[in-house]
PDB file of C-alpha atoms in Angstrom:
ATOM      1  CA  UNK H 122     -33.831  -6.730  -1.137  1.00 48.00           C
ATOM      2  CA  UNK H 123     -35.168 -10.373  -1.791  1.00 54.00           C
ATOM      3  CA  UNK H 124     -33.966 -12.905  -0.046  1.00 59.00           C
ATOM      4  CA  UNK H 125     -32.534 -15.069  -3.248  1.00 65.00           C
ATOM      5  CA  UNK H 126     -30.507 -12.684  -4.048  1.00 67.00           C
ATOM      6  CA  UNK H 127     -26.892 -14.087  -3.543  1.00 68.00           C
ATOM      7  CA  UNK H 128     -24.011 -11.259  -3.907  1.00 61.00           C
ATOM      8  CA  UNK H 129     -21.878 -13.885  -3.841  1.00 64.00           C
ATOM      9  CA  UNK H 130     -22.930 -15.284  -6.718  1.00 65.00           C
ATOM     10  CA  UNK H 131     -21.764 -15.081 -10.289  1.00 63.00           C
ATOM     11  CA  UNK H 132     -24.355 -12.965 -11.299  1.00 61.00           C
ATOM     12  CA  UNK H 133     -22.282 -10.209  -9.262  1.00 60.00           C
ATOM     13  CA  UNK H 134     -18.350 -11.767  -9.099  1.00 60.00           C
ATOM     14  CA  UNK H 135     -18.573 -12.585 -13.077  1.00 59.00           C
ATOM     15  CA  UNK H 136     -20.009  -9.277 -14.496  1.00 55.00           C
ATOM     16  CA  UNK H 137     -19.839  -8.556 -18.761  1.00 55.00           C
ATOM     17  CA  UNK H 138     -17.122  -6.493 -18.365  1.00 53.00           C
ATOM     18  CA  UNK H 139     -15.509  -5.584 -21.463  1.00 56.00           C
ATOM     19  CA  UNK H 140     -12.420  -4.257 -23.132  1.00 55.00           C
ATOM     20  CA  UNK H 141     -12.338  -0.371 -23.210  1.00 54.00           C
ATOM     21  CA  UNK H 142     -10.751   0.077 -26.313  1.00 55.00           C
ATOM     22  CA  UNK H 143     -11.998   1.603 -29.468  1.00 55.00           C
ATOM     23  CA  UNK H 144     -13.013  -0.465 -31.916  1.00 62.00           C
ATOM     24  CA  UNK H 145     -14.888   1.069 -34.240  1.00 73.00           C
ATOM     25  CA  UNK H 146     -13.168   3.414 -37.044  1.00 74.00           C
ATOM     26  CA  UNK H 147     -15.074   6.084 -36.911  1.00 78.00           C
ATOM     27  CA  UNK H 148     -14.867   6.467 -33.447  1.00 79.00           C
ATOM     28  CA  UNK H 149     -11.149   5.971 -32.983  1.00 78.00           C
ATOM     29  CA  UNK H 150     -10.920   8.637 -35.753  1.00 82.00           C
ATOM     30  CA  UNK H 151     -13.101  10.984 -33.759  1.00 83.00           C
ATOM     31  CA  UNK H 152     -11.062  10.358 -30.641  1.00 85.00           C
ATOM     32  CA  UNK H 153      -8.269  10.821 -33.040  1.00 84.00           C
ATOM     33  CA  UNK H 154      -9.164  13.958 -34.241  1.00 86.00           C
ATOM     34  CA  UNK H 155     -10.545  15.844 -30.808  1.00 88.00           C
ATOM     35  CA  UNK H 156      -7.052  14.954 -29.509  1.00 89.00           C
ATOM     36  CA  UNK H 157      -5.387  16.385 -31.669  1.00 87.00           C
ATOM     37  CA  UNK H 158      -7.467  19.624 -31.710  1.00 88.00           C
ATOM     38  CA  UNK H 159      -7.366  19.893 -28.025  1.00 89.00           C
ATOM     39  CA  UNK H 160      -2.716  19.386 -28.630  1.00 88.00           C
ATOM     40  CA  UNK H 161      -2.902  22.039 -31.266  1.00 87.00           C
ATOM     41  CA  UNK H 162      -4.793  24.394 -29.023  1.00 88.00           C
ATOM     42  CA  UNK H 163      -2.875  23.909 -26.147  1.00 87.00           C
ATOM     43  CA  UNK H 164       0.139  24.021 -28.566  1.00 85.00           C
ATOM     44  CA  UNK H 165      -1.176  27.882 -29.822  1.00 84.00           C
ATOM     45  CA  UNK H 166      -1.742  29.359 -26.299  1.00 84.00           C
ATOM     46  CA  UNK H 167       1.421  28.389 -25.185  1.00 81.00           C
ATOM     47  CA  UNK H 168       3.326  29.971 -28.410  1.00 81.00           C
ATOM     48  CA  UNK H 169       1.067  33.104 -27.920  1.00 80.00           C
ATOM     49  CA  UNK H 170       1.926  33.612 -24.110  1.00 77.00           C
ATOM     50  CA  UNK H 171       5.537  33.076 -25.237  1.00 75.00           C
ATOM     51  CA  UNK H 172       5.288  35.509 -28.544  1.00 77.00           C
ATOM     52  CA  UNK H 173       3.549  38.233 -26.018  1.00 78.00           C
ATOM     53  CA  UNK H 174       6.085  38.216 -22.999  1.00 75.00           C
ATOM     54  CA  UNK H 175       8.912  38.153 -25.934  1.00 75.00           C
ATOM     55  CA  UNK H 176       7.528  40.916 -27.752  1.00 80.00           C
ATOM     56  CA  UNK H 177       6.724  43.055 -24.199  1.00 80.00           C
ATOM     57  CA  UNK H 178      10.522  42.559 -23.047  1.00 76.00           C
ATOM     58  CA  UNK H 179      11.750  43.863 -27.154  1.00 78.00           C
ATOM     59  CA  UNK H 180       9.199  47.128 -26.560  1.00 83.00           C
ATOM     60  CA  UNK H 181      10.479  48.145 -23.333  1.00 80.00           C
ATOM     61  CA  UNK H 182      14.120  47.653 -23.907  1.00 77.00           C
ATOM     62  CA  UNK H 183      13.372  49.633 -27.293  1.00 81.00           C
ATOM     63  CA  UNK H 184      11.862  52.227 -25.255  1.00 80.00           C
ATOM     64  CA  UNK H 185      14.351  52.056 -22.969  1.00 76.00           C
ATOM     65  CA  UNK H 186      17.112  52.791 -25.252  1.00 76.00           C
ATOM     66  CA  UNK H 187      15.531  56.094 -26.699  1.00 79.00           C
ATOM     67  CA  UNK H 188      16.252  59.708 -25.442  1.00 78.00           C
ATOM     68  CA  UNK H 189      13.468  61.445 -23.807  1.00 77.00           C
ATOM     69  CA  UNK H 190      11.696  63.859 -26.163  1.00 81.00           C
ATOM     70  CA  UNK H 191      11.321  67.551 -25.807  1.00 82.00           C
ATOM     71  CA  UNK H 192       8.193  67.340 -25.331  1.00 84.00           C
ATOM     72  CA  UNK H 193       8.605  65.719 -21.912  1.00 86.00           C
ATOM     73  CA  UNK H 194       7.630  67.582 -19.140  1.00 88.00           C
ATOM     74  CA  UNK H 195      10.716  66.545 -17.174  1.00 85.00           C
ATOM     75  CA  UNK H 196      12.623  67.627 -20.429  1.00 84.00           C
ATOM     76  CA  UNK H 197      11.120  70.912 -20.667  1.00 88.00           C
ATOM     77  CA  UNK H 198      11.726  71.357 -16.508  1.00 88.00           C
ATOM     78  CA  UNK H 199      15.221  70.848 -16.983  1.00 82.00           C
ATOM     79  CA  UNK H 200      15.425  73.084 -20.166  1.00 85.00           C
ATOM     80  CA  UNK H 201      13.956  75.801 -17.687  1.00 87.00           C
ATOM     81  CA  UNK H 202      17.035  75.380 -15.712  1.00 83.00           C
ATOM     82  CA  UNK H 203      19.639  75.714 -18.626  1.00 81.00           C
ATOM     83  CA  UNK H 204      19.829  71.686 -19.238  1.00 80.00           C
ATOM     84  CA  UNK H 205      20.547  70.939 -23.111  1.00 78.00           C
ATOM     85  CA  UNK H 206      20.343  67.843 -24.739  1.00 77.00           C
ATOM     86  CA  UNK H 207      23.760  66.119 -24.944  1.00 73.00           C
ATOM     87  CA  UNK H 208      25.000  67.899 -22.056  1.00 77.00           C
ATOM     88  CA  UNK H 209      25.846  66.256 -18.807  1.00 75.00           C
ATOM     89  CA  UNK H 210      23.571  66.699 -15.758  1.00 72.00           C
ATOM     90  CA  UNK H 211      25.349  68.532 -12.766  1.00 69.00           C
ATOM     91  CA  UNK H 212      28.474  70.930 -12.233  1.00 72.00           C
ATOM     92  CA  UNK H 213      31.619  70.358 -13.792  1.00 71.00           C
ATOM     93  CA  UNK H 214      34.249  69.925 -10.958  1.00 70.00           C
ATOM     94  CA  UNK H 215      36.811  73.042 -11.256  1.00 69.00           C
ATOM     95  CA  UNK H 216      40.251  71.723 -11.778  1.00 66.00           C
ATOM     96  CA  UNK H 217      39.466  68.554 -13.219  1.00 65.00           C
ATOM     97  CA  UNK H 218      40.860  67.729 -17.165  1.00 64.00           C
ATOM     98  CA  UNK H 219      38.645  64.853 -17.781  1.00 66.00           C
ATOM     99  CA  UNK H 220      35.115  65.533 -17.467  1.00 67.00           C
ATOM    100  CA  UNK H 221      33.867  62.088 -15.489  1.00 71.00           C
ATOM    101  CA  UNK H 222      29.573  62.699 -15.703  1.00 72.00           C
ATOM    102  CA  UNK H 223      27.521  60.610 -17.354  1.00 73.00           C
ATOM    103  CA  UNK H 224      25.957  61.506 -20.319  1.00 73.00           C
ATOM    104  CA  UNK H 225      23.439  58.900 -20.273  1.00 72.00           C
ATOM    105  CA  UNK H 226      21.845  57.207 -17.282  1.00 67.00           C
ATOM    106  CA  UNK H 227      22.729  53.745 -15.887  1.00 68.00           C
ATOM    107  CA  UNK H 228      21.017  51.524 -17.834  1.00 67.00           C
ATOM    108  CA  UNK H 229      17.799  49.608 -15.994  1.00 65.00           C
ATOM    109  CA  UNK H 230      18.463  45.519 -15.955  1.00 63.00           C
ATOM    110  CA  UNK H 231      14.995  43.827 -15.362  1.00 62.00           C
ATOM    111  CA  UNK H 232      14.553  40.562 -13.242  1.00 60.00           C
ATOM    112  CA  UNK H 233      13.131  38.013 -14.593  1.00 58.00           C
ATOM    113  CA  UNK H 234      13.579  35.186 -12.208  1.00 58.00           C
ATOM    114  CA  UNK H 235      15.225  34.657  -9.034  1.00 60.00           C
ATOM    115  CA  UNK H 236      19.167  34.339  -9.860  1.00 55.00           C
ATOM    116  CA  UNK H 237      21.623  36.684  -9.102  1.00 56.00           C
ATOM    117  CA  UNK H 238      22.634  39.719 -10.813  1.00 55.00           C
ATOM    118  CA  UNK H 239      25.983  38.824 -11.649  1.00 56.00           C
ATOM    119  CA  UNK H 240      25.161  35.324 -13.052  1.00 57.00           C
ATOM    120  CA  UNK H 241      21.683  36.544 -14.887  1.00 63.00           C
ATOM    121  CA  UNK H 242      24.408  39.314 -16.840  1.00 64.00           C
ATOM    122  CA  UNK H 243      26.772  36.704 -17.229  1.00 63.00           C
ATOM    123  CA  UNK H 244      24.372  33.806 -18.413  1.00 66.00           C
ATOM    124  CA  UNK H 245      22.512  36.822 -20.756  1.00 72.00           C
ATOM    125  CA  UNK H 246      26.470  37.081 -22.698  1.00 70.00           C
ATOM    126  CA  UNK H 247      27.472  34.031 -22.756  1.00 70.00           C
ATOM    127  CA  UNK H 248      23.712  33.259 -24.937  1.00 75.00           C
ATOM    128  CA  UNK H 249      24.612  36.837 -26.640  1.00 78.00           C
ATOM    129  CA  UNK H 250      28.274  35.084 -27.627  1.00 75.00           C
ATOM    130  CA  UNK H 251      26.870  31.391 -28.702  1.00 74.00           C
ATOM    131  CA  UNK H 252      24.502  32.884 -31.054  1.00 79.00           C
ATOM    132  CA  UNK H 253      27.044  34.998 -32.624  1.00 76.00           C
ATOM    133  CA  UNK H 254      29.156  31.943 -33.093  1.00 74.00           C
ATOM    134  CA  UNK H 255      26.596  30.350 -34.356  1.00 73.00           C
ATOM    135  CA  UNK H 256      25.675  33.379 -36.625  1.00 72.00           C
ATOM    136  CA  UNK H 257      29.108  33.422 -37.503  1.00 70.00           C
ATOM    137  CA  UNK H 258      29.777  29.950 -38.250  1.00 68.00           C
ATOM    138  CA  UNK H 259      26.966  29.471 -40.627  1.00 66.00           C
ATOM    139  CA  UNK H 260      28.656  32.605 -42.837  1.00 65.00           C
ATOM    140  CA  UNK H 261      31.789  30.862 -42.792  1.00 66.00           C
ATOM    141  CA  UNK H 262      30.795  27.056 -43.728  1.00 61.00           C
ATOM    142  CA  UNK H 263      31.611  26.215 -47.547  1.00 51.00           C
ATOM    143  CA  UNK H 264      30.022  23.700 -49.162  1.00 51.00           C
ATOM    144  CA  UNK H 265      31.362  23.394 -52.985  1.00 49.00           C
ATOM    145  CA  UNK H 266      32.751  26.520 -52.844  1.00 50.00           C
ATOM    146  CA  UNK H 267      29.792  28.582 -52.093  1.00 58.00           C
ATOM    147  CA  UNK H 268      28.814  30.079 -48.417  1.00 59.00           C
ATOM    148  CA  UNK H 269      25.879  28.652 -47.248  1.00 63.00           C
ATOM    149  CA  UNK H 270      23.881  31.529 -45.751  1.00 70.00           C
ATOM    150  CA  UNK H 271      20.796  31.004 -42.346  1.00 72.00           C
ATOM    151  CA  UNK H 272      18.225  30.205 -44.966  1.00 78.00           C
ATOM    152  CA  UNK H 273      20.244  27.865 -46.683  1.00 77.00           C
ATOM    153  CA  UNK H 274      20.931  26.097 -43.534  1.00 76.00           C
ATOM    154  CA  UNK H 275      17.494  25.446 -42.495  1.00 82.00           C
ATOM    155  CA  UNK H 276      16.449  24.362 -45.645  1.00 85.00           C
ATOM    156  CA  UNK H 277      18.818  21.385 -45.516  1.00 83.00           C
ATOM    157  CA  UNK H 278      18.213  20.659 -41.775  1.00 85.00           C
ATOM    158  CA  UNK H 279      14.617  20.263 -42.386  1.00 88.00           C
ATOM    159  CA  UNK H 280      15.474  18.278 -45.860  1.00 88.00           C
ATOM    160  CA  UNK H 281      17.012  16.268 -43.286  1.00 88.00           C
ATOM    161  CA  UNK H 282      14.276  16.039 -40.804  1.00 90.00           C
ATOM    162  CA  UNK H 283      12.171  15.077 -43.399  1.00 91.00           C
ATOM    163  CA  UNK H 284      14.161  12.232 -44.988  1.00 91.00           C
ATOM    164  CA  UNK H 285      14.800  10.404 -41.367  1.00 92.00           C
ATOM    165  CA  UNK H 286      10.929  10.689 -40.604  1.00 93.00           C
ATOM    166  CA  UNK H 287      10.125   9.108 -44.051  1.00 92.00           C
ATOM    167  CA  UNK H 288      12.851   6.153 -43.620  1.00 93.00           C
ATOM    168  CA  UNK H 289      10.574   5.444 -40.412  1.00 93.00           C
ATOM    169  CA  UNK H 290       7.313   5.694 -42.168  1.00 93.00           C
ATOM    170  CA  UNK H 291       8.538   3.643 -44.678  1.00 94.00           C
ATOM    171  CA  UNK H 292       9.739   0.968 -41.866  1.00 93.00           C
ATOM    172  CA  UNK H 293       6.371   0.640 -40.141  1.00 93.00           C
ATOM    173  CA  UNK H 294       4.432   0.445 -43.675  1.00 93.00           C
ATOM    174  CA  UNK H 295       6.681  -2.108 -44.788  1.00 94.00           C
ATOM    175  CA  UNK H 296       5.418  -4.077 -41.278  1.00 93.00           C
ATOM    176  CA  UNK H 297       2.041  -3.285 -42.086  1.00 92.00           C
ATOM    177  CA  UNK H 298       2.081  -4.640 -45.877  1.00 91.00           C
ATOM    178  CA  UNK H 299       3.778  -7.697 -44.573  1.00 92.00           C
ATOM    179  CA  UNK H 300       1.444  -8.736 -42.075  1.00 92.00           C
ATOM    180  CA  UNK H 301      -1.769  -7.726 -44.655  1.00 91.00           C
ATOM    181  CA  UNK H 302      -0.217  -9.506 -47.400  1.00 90.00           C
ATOM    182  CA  UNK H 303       0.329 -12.949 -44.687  1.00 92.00           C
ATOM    183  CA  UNK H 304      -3.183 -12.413 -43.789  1.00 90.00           C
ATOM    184  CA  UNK H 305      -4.517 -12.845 -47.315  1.00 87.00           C
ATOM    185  CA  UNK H 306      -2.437 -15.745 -48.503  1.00 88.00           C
ATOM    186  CA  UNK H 307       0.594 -13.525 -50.264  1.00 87.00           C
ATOM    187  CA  UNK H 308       3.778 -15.296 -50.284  1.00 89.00           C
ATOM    188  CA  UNK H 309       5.926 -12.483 -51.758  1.00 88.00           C
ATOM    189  CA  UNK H 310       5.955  -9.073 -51.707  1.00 87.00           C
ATOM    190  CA  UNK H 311       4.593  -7.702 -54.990  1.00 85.00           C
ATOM    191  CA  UNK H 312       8.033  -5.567 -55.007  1.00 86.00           C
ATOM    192  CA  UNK H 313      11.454  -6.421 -52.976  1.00 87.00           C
ATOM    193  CA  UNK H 314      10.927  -3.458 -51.060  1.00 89.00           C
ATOM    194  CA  UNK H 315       7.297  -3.794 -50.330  1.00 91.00           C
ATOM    195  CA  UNK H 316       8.769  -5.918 -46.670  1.00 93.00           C
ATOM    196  CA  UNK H 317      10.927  -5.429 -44.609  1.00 91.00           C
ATOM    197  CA  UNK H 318      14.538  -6.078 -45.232  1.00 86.00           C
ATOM    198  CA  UNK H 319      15.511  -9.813 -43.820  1.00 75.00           C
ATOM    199  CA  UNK H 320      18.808 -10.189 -41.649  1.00 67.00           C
ATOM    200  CA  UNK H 321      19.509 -13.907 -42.406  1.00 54.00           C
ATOM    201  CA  UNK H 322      22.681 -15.550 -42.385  1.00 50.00           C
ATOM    202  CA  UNK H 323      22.802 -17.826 -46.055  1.00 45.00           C
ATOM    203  CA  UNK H 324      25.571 -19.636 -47.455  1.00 47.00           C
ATOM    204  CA  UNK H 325      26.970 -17.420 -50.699  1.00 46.00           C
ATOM    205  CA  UNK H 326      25.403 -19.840 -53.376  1.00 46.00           C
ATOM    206  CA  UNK H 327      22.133 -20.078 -51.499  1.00 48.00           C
ATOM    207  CA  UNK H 328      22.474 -16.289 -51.736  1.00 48.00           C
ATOM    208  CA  UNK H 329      22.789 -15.862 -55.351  1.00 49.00           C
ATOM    209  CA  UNK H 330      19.360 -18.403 -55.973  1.00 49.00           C
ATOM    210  CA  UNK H 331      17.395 -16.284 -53.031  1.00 48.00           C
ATOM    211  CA  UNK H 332      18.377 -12.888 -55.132  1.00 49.00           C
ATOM    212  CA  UNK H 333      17.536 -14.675 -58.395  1.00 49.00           C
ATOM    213  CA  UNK H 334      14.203 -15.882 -56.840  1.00 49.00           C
ATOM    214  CA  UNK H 335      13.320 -12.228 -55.099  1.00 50.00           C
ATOM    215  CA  UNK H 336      14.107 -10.620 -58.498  1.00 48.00           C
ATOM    216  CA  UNK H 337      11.799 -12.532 -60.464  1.00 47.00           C
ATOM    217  CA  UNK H 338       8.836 -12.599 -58.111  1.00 46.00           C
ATOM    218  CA  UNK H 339       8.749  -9.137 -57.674  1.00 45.00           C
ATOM    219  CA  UNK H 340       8.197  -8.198 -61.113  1.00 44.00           C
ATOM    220  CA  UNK H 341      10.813  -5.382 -61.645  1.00 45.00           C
ATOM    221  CA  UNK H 342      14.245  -5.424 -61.266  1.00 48.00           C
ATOM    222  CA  UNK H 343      15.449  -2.807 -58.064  1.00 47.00           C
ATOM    223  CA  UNK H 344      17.814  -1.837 -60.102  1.00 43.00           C
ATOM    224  CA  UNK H 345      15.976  -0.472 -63.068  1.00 40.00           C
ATOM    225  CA  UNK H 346      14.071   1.956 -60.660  1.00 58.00           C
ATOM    226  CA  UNK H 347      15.233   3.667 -57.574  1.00 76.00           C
ATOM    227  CA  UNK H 348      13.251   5.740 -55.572  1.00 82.00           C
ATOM    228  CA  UNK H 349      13.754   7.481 -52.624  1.00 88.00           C
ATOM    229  CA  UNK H 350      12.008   7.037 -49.160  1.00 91.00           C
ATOM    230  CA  UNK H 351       9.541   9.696 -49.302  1.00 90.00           C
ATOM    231  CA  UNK H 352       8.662   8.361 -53.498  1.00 88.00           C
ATOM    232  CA  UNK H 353       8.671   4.407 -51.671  1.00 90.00           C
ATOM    233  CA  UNK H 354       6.284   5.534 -48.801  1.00 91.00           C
ATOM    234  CA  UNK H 355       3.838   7.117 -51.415  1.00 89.00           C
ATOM    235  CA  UNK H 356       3.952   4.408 -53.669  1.00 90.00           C
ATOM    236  CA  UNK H 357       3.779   1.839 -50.701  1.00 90.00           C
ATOM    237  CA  UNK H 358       0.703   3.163 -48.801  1.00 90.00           C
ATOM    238  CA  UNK H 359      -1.172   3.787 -51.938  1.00 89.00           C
ATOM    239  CA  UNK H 360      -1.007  -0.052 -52.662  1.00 89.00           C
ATOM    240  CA  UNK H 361      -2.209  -0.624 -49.466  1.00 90.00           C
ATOM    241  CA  UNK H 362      -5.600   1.828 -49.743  1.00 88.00           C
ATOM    242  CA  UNK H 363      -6.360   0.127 -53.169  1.00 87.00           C
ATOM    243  CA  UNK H 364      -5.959  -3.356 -52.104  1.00 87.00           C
ATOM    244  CA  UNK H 365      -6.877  -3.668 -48.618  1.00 89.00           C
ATOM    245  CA  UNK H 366      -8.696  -0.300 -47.781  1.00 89.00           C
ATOM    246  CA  UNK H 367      -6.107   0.363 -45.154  1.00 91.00           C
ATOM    247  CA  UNK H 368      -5.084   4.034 -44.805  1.00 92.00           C
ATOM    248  CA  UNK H 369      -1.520   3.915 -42.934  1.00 92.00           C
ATOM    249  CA  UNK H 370      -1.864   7.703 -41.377  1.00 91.00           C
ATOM    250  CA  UNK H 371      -5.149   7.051 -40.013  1.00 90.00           C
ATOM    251  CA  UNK H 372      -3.995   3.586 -38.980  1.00 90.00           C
ATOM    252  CA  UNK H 373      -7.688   2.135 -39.807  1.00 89.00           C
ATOM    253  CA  UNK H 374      -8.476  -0.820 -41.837  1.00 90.00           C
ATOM    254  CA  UNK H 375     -11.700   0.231 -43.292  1.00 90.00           C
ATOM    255  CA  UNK H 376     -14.897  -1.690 -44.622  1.00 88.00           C
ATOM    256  CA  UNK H 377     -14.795  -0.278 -48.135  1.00 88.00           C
ATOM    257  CA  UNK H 378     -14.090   2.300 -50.088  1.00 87.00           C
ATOM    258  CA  UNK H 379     -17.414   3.860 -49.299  1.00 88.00           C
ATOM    259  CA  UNK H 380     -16.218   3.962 -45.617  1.00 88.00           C
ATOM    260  CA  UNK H 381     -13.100   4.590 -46.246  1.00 88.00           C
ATOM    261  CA  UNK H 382     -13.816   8.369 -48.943  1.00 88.00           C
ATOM    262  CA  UNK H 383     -16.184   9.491 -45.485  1.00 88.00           C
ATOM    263  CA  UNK H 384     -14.097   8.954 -42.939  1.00 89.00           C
ATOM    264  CA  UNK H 385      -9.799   9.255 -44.108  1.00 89.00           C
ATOM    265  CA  UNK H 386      -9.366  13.055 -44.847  1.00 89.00           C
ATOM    266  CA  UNK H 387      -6.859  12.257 -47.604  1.00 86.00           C
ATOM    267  CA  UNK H 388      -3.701   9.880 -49.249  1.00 86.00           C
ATOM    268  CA  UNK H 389      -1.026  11.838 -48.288  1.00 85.00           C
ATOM    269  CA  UNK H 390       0.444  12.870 -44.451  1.00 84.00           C
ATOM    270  CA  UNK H 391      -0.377  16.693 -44.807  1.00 84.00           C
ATOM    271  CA  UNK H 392      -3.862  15.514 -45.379  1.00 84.00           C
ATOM    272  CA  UNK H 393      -4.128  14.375 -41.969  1.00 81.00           C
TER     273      UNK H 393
END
């Protein structure tokens, strides 16, 4: 170590240091990508663990439930000693009216965790009841006269899943053509819906000139067309690819369109 060397200096205190983010697009789309590899993986080995101890619990109670077969060697001992199948095991008590022996063995209730027995049996029925209900319920519900069976059902609940994740898509691309548009000089959204939706609190004839003015710059009246939000989100992030080579799943603004056909997988969300 030389003696001019001051660590005290700024050479040392005031180092390059730099931000750790990910600049580049195609590395933040490589990060992207090996994350989301690594979440789908982790994703499968967790639904196979759970498939295989729910599928090894269904094969023993199955086997559980069946009779033992004559060709059991504990079948064919007890045969030997004038057993037959349906019969009771023991002597029948002299005297007695009712016979009282079991015909079939006490059933075997496997542990699974550390609760009691009572409240493991009790929690088991009362899951055993609710999806009955449920079961039951979903038979019984009428909509315009007809009985909406399971199938049925989930089709609408994921109709309905996929209209509220579209309405949020459509929120954050809206924010997204907005602040492009700003950034390149745009005054007015190319259609009313292109931005988001303004809160403000006008007068009623100021009102009626700010519609008049919206309806003209757009280009096309709102309501001659009507989409919904999944038809507004296509049609919104499409104008976005063409005019500024952003691709709103991949959240990259890209170079060109060279850059941009090599690195986004696709235009639509199942692409990515």
């Amino acid at each position: 170590m030389s003696d001019e060397d001051d660590y005290m200096s700024d050479k040392f205190l005031c180092g390059d240091v730099r931000p750790s983010l990910v600049q580049q697009p195609n590395k933040k789309r490589q990060i992207f990508l090996e994350e989301k590899k690594r979440a789908h993986i982790k994703r499968q080995k967790q639904e196979s663990f759970t498939r295989k101890g729910i599928m090894n619990i269904k094969s023993l109670e199955e086997s559980l439930k069946k009779p033992i077969e004559n060709q059991n060697k504990g079948f064919q001992m007890l045969a030997k000693m004038g057993y037959k199948s349906g019969e009771a095991l023991g002597k029948k008590m002299s005297g007695e009216e009712t016979d009282n022996r079991l015909i079939e063995p006490i059933g075997i209730s496997i542990k699974s965790d550390r609760g009691g027995l009572g409240r493991e049996t009790a929690l088991r029925d009362l899951a055993e009841r609710r999806r009955q209900k449920r079961e039951q319920q979903l038979r019984n519900r009428l909509v315009g006269g007809e009985t909406v069976t399971v199938e049925q059902f989930r089709k609408r609940a994921q109709e309905k899943a996929d209209e509220r994740f579209a309405i949020g898509a459509l929120k954050r691309s809206q924010l997204s053509c907005e602040t492009l548009d700003l950034e390149n000089g745009i005054k007015e959204a190319e259609l009313s819906w292109f931005w988001p939706e303004r809160n403000e609190n006008v007068n009623e004839e100021g009102s009626d000139e700010t519609n008049n003015e919206n309806n003209e710059g757009a280009g096309v009246n709102d309501n001659e067309e009507e989409y919904t939000a999944a038809e507004k989100v296509e049609i919104l992030t499409s104008y976005l690819r063409t005019s500024y080579k952003f691709c709103f799943w991949c959240g990259v603004r890209y170079k060109d369109q060279d850059d941009m056909n090599s690195n986004c997988p696709g235009e639509s969300r199942d692409d990515h």
